mmCIF file of C-alpha atoms in Angstrom:
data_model
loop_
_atom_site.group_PDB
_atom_site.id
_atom_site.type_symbol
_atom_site.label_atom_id
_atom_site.label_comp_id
_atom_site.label_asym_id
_atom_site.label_seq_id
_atom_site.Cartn_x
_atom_site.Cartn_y
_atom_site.Cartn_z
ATOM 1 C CA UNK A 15 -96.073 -85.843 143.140
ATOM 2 C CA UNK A 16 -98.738 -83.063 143.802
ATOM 3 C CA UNK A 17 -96.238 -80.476 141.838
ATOM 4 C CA UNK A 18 -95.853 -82.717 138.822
ATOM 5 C CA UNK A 19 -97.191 -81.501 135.183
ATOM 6 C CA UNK A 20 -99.784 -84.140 135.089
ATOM 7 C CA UNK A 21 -101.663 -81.215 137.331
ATOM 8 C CA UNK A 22 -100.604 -78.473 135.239
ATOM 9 C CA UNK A 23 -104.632 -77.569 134.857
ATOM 10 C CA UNK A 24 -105.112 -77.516 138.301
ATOM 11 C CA UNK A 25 -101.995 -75.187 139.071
ATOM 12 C CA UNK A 26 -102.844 -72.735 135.747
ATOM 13 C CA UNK A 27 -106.707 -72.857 137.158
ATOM 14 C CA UNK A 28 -105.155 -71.882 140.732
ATOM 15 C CA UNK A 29 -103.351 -68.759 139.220
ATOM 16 C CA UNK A 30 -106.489 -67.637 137.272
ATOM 17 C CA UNK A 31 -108.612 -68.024 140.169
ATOM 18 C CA UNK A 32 -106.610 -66.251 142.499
ATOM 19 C CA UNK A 33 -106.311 -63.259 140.111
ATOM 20 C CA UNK A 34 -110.048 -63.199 139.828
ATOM 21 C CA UNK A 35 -110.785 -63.123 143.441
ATOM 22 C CA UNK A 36 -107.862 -60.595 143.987
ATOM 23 C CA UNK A 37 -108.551 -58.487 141.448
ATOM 24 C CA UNK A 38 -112.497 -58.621 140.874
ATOM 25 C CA UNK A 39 -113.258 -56.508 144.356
ATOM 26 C CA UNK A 40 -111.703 -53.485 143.003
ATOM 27 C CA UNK A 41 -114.812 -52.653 141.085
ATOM 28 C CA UNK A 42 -118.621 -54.108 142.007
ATOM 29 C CA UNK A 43 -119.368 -54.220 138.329
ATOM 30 C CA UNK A 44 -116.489 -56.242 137.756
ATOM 31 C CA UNK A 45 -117.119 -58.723 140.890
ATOM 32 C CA UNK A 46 -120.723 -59.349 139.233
ATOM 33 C CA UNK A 47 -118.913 -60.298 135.940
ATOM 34 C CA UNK A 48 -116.527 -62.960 137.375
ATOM 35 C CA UNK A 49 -118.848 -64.477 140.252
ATOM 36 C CA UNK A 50 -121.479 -65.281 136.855
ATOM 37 C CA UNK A 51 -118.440 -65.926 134.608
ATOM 38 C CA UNK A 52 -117.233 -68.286 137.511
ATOM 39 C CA UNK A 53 -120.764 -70.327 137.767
ATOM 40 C CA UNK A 54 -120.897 -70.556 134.176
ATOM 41 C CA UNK A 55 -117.103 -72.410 133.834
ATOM 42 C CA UNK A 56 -118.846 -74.825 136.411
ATOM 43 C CA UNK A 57 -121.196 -74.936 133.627
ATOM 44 C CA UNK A 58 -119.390 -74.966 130.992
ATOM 45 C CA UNK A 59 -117.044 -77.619 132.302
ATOM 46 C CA UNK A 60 -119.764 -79.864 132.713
ATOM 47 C CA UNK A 61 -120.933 -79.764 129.189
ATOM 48 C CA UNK A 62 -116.517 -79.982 128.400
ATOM 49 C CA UNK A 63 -116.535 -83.136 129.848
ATOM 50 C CA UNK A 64 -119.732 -84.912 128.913
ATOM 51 C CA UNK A 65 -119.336 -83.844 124.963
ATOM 52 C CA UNK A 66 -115.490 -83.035 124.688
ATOM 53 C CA UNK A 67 -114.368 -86.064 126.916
ATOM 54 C CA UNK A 68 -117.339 -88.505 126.391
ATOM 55 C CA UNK A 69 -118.329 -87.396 123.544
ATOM 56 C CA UNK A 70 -122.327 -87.160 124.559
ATOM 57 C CA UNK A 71 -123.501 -84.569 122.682
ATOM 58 C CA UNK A 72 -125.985 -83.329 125.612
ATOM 59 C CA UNK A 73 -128.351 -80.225 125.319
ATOM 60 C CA UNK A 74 -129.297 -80.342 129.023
ATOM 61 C CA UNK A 75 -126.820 -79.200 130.873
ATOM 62 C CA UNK A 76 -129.138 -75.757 131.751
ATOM 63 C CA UNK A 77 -131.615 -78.003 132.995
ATOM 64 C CA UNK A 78 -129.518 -80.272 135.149
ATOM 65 C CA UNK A 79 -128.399 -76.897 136.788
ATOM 66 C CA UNK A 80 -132.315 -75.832 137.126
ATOM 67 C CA UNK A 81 -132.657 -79.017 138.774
ATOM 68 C CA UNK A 82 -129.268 -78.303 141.414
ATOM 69 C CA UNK A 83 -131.036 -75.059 141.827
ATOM 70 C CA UNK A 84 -134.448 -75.362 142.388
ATOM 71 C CA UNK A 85 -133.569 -78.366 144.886
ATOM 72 C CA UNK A 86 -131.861 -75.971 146.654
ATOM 73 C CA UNK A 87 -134.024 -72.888 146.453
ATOM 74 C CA UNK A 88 -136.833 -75.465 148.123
ATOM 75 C CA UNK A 89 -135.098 -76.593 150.659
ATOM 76 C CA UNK A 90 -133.547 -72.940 151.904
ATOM 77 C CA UNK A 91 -137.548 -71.260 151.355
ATOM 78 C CA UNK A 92 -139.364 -74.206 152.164
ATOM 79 C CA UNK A 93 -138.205 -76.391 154.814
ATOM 80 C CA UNK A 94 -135.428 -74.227 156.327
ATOM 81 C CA UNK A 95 -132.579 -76.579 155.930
ATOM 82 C CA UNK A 96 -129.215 -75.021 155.684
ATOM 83 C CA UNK A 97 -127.569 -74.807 152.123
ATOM 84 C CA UNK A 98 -125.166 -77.098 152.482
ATOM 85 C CA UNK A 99 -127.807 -79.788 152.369
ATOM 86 C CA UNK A 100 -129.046 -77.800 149.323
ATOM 87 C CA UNK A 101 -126.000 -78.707 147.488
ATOM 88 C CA UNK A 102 -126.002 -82.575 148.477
ATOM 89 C CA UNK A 103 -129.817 -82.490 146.606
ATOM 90 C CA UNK A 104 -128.112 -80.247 144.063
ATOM 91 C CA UNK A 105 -125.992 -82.612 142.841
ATOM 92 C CA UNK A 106 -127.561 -85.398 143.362
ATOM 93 C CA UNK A 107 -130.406 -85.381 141.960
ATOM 94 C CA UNK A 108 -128.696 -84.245 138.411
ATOM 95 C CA UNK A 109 -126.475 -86.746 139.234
ATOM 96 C CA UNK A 110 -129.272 -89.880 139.403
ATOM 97 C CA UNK A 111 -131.700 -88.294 136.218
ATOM 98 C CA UNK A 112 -128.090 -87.990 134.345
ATOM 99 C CA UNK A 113 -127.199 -91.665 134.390
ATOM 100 C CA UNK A 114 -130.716 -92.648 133.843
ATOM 101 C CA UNK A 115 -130.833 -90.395 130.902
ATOM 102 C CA UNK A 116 -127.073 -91.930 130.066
ATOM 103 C CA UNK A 117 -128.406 -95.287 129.613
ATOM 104 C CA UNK A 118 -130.887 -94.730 126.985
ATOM 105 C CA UNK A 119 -129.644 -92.149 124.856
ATOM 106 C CA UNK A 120 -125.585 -93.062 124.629
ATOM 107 C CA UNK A 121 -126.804 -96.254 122.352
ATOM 108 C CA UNK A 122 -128.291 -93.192 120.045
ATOM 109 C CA UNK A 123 -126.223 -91.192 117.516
ATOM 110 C CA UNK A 124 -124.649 -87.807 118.244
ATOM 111 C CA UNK A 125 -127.541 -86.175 116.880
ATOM 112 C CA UNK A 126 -130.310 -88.098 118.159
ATOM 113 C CA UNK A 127 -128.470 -87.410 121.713
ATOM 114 C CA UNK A 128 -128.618 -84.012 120.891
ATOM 115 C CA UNK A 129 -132.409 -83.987 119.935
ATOM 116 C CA UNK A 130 -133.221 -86.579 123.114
ATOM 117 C CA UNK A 131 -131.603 -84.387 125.792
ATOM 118 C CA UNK A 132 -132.674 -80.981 124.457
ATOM 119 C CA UNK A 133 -136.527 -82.691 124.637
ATOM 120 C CA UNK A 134 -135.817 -83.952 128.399
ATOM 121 C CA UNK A 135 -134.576 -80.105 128.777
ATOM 122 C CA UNK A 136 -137.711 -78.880 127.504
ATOM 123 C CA UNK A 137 -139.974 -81.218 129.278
ATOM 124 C CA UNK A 138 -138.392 -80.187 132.317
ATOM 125 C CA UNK A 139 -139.126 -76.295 131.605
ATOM 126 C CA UNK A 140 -143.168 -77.479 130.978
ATOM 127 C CA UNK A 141 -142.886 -78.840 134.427
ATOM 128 C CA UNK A 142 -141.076 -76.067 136.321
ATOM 129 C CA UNK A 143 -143.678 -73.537 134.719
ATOM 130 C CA UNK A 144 -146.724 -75.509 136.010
ATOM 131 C CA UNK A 145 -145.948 -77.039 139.490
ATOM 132 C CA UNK A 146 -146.957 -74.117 141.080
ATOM 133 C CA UNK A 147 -146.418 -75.298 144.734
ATOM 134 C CA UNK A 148 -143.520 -77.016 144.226
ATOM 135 C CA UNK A 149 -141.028 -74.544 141.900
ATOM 136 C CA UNK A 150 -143.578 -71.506 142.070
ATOM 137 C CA UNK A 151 -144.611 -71.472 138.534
ATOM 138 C CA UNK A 152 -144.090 -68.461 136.067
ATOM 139 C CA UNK A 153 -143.568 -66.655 139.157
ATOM 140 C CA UNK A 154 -141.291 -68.640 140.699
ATOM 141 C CA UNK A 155 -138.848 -68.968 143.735
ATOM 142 C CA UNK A 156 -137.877 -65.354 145.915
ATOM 143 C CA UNK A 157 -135.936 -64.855 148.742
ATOM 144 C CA UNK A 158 -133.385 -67.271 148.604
ATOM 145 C CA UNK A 159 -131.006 -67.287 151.381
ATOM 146 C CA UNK A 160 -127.284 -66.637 151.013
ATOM 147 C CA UNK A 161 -125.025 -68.766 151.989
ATOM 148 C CA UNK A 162 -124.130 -68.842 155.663
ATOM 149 C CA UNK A 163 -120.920 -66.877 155.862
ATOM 150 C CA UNK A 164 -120.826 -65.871 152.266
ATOM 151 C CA UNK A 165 -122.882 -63.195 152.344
ATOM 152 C CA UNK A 166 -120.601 -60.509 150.884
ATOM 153 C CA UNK A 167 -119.767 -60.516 147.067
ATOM 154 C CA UNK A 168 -116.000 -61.023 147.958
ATOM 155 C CA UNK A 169 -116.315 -63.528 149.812
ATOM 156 C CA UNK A 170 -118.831 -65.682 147.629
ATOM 157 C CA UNK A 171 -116.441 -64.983 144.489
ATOM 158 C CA UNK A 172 -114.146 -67.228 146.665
ATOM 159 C CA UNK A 173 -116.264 -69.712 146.937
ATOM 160 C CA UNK A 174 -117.403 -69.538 143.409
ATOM 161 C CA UNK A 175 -113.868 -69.860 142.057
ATOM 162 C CA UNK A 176 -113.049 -72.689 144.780
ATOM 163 C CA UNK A 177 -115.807 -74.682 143.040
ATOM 164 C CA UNK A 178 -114.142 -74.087 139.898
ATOM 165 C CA UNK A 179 -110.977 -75.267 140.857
ATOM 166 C CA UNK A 180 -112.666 -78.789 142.684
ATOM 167 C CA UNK A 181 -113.823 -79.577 139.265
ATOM 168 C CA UNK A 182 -110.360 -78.979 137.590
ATOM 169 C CA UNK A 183 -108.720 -80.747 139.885
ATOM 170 C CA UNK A 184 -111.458 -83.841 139.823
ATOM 171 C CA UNK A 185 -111.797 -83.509 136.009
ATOM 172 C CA UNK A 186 -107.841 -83.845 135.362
ATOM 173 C CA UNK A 187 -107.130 -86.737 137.874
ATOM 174 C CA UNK A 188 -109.906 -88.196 136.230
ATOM 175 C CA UNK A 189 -108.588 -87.658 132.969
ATOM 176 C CA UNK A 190 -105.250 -89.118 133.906
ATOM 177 C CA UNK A 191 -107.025 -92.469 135.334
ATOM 178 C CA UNK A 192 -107.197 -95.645 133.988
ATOM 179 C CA UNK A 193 -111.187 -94.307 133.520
ATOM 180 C CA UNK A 194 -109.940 -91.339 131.425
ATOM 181 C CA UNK A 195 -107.920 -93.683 129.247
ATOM 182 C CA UNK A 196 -110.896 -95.831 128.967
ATOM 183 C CA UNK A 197 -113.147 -93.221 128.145
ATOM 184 C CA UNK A 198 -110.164 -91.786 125.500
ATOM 185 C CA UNK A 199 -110.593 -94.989 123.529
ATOM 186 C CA UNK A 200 -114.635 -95.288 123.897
ATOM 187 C CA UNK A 201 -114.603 -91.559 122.547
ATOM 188 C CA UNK A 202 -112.491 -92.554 119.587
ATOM 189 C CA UNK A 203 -113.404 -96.304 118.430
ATOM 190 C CA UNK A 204 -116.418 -97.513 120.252
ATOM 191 C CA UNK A 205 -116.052 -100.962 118.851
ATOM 192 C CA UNK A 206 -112.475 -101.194 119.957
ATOM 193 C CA UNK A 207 -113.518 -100.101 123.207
ATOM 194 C CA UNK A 208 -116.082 -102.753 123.842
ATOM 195 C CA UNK A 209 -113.315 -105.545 122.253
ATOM 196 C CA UNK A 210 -110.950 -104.401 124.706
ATOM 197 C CA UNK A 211 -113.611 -104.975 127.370
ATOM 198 C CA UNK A 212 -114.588 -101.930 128.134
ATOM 199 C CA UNK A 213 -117.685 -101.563 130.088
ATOM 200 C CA UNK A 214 -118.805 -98.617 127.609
ATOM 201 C CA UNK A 215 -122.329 -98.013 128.527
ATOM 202 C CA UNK A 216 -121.534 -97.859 132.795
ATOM 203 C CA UNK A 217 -118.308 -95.732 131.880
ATOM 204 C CA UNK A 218 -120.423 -93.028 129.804
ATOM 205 C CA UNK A 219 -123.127 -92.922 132.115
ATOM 206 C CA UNK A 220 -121.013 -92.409 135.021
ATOM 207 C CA UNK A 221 -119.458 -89.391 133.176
ATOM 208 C CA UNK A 222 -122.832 -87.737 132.464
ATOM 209 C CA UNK A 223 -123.978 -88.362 136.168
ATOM 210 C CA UNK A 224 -120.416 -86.371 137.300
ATOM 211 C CA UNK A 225 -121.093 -83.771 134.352
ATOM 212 C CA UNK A 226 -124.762 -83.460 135.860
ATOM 213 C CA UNK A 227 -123.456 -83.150 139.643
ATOM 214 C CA UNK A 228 -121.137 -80.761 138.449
ATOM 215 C CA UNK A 229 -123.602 -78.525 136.257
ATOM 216 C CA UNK A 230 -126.215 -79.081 140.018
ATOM 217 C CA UNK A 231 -123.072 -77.371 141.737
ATOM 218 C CA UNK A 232 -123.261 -74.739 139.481
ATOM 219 C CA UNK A 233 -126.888 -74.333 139.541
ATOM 220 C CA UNK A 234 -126.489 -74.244 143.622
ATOM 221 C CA UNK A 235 -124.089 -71.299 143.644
ATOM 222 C CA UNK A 236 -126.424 -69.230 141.120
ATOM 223 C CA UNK A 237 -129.607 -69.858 143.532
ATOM 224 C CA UNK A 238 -128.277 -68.526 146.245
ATOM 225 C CA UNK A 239 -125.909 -65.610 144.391
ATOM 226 C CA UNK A 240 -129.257 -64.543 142.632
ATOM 227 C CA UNK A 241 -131.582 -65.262 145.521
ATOM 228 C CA UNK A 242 -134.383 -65.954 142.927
ATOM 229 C CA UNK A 243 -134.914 -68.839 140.723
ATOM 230 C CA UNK A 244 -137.754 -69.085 138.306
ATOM 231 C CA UNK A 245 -137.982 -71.444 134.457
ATOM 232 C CA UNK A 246 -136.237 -68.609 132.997
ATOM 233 C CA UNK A 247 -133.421 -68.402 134.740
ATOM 234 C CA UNK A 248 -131.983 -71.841 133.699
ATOM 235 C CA UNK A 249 -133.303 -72.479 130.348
ATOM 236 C CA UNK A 250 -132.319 -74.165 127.207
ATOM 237 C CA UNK A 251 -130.355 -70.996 126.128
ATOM 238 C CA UNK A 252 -127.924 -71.540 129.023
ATOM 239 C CA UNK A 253 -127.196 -74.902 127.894
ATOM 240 C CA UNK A 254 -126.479 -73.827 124.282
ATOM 241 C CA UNK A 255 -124.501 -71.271 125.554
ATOM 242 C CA UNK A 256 -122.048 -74.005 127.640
ATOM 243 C CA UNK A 257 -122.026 -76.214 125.223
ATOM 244 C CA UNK A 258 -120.797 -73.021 122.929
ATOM 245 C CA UNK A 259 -117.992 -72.109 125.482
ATOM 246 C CA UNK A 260 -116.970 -75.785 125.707
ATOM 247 C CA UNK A 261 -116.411 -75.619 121.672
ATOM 248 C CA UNK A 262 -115.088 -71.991 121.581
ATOM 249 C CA UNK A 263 -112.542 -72.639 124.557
ATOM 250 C CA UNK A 264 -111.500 -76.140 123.009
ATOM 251 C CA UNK A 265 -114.214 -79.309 124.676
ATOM 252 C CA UNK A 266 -110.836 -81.366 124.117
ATOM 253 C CA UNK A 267 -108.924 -79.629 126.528
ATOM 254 C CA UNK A 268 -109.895 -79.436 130.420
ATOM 255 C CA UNK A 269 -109.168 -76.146 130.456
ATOM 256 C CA UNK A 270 -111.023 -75.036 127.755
ATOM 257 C CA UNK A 271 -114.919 -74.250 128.803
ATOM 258 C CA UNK A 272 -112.762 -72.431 131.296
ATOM 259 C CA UNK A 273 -111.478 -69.990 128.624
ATOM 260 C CA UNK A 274 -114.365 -69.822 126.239
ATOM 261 C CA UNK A 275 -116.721 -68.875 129.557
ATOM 262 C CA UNK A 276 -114.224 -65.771 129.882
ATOM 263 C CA UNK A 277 -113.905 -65.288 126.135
ATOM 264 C CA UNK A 278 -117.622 -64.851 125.320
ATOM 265 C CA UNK A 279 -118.750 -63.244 128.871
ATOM 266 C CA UNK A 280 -116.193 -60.842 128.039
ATOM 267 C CA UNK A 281 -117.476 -59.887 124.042
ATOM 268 C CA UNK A 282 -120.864 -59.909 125.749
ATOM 269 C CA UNK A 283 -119.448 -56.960 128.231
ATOM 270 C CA UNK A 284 -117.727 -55.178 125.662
ATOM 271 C CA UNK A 285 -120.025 -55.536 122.666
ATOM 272 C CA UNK A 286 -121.964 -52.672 121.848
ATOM 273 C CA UNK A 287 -125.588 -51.649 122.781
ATOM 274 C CA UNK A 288 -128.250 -54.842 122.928
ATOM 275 C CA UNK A 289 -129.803 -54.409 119.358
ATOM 276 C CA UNK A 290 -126.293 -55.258 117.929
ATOM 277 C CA UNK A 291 -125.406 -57.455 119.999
ATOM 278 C CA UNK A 292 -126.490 -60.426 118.165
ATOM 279 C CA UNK A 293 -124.483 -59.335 115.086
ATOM 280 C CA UNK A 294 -121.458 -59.099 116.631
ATOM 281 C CA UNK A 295 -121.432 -62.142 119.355
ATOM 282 C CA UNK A 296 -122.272 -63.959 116.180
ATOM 283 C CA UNK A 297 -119.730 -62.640 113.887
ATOM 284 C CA UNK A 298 -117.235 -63.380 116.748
ATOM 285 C CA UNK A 299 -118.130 -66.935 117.655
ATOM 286 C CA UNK A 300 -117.914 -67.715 113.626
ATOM 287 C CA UNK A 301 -114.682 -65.668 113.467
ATOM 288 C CA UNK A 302 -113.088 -67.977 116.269
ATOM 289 C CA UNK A 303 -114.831 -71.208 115.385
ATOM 290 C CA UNK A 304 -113.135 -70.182 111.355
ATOM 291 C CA UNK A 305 -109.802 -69.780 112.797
ATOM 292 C CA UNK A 306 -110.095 -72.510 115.849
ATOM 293 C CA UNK A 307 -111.949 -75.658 114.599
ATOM 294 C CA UNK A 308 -110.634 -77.395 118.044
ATOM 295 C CA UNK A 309 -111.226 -74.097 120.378
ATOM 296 C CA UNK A 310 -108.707 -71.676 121.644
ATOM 297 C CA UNK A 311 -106.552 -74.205 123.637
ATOM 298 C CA UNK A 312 -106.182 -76.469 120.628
ATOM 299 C CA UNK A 313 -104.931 -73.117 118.700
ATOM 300 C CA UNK A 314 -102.518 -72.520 121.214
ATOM 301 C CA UNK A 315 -100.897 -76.069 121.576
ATOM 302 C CA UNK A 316 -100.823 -75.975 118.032
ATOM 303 C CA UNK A 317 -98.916 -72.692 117.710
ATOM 304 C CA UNK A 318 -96.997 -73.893 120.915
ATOM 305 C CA UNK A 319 -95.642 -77.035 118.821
ATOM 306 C CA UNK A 320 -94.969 -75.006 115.910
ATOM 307 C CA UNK A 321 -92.904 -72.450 118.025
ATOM 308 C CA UNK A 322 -91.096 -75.546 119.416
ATOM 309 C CA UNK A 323 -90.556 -77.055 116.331
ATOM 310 C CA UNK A 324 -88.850 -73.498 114.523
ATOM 311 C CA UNK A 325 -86.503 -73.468 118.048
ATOM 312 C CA UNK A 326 -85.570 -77.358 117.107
ATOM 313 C CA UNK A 327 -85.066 -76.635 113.897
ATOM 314 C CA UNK A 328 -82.798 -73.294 114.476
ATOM 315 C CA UNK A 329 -81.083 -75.169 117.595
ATOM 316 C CA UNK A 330 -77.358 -76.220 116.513
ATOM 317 C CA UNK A 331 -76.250 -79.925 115.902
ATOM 318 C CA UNK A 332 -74.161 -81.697 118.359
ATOM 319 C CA UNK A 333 -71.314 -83.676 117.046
ATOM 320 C CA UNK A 334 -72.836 -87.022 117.036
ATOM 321 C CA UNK A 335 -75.366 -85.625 114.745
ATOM 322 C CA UNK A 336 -72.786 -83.617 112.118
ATOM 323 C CA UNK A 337 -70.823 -86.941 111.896
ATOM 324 C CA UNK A 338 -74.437 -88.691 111.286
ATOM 325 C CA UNK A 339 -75.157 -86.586 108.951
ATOM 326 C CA UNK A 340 -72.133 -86.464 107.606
ATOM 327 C CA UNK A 341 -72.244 -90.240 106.953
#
């Protein structure tokens, strides 16, 4: 059933998105904050499910959105094609260098997967800074387009926040597949996995491609939000920073790049003036990360058992279970 609490993500998601897009136009500042904090969930979710759900530790989930974004900035600037072929190049071609990438480095450790995809994220900077005719260089790509019918900010935060929602929905049906099962026990025992018969190396690269498309997707929407793309934009510091508001939210939980993206978007808002800003996004994220080892979500299911558990234990006995314990 399409009410039943195996979609629970997808309903909560459809609640938070419709209070951002209601609520976000009552201030332009505020509309700027949730149209980024929207494209970096897309983000974030990406680097949720290839590290929280697949456990690939991967470092290039910045430059898989470069990629989504400067396919699209080329094709709007250069060759005049609508964006809506943009975004089938934007997630593509993440998509195809993802499961390439998949098949090499999910064989490595967690660290060496770290080290391998933060060097393909690099490598990929060195390239956008010197193919001048292609990405435009230092310089890089102005005058994107906006989206046909999306011009105003209102109107593209519902379109950003539709996005988000796609990739809930996808990422828990996916979850609750016999895939997601499959990829629960690859995640947990490899060896068991592969004993079971488990295709493990097709399964993992097929979730990095769909983390890639996802994190092109994202990419897409900031081209043409921005209307300027350039090696900056994109970098390796954006895929730190998802892969930090996958951990701070809770990577283990669908929902949780979703939260830390708000979470640390919001501290960055509020903090202070720039100079102490580092000092105090820091102290925060170590704060939370102290106090949350799993994220935020895996805080509150905790504290959500242990309320249930106090109401169990406070509840009163029936009389089947005074006579039992009687006996």
């Amino acid at each position: 059933m399409i009410f039943s609490a195996r979609r629970r993500n997808t309903w909560i998601m459809l609640v938070v998105g419709g209070l951002a897009c209601a609520l976000a136009p009552l201030s332009p500042t505020w509309l700027d904050t949730v149209i980024h904090t929207g494209i970096f969930s897309l983000i974030a979710l990406s680097a949720g499910l290839s590290f929280g759900q697949a456990g690939i530790l991967s470092m290039a989930q910045g430059a898989f959105a470069a990629i989504g974004a400067y396919a699209t900035a080329v094709c709007a600037t250069r060759l005049g094609l609508p964006a809506w072929i943009g975004l089938a190049l934007a997630m593509t071609l993440p998509a195809a260098l993802a499961w390439g990438l998949a098949r090499t480095v999910t064989r490595m450790p967690e660290l060496a997967t770290a080290l391998a995809t933060l060097a393909l994220a690099t490598l990929l900077e060195i390239v956008a800074r010197n193919w001048d005719s292609v990405t435009g260089g230092y310089v890089g790509i102005a005058g994107i387009p906006p989206i046909a019918g999306f011009e105003s900010g209102w109107r593209f935060n519902i379109l950003v926040w539709v996005f988000v929602l796609l990739a809930v929905l996808l990422y828990e049906n996916l979850m609750n597949s016999a895939h997601g099962r499959a990829l629960n026990i690859v995640r947990h025992d490899r060896t068991r996995a592969m004993a079971d018969g488990i295709a493990v190396a097709p399964l993992l690269s097929a979730m990095l491609a769909t983390s890639g498309a996802m994190a092109g997707a994202g990419g897409w929407l900031y081209a043409h939000y921005i209307t300027y793309m350039s090696p900056q934009s994109l970098d390796t510091h954006v895929s730190i920073s998802a892969l930090l508001m996958a951990v701070v939210g809770g990577a283990g939980y669908i929902l949780g790049p979703v939260l830390g993206t708000f979470l640390l978007n919001l501290l960055a808002k509020l903090l202070p003036a720039q100079e102490a800003q580092g000092l105090f996004y820091g102290t925060a994220l170590v704060a939370i990360l102290v106090i949350a080892p799993e994220g935020l979500m895996g805080w509150l299911h905790r504290l959500a058992r242990r309320i249930a558990a106090r109401r169990a234990r406070k509840r009163p006995a029936t009389h089947q279970q005074a006579v039992e314990a009687a006996q």
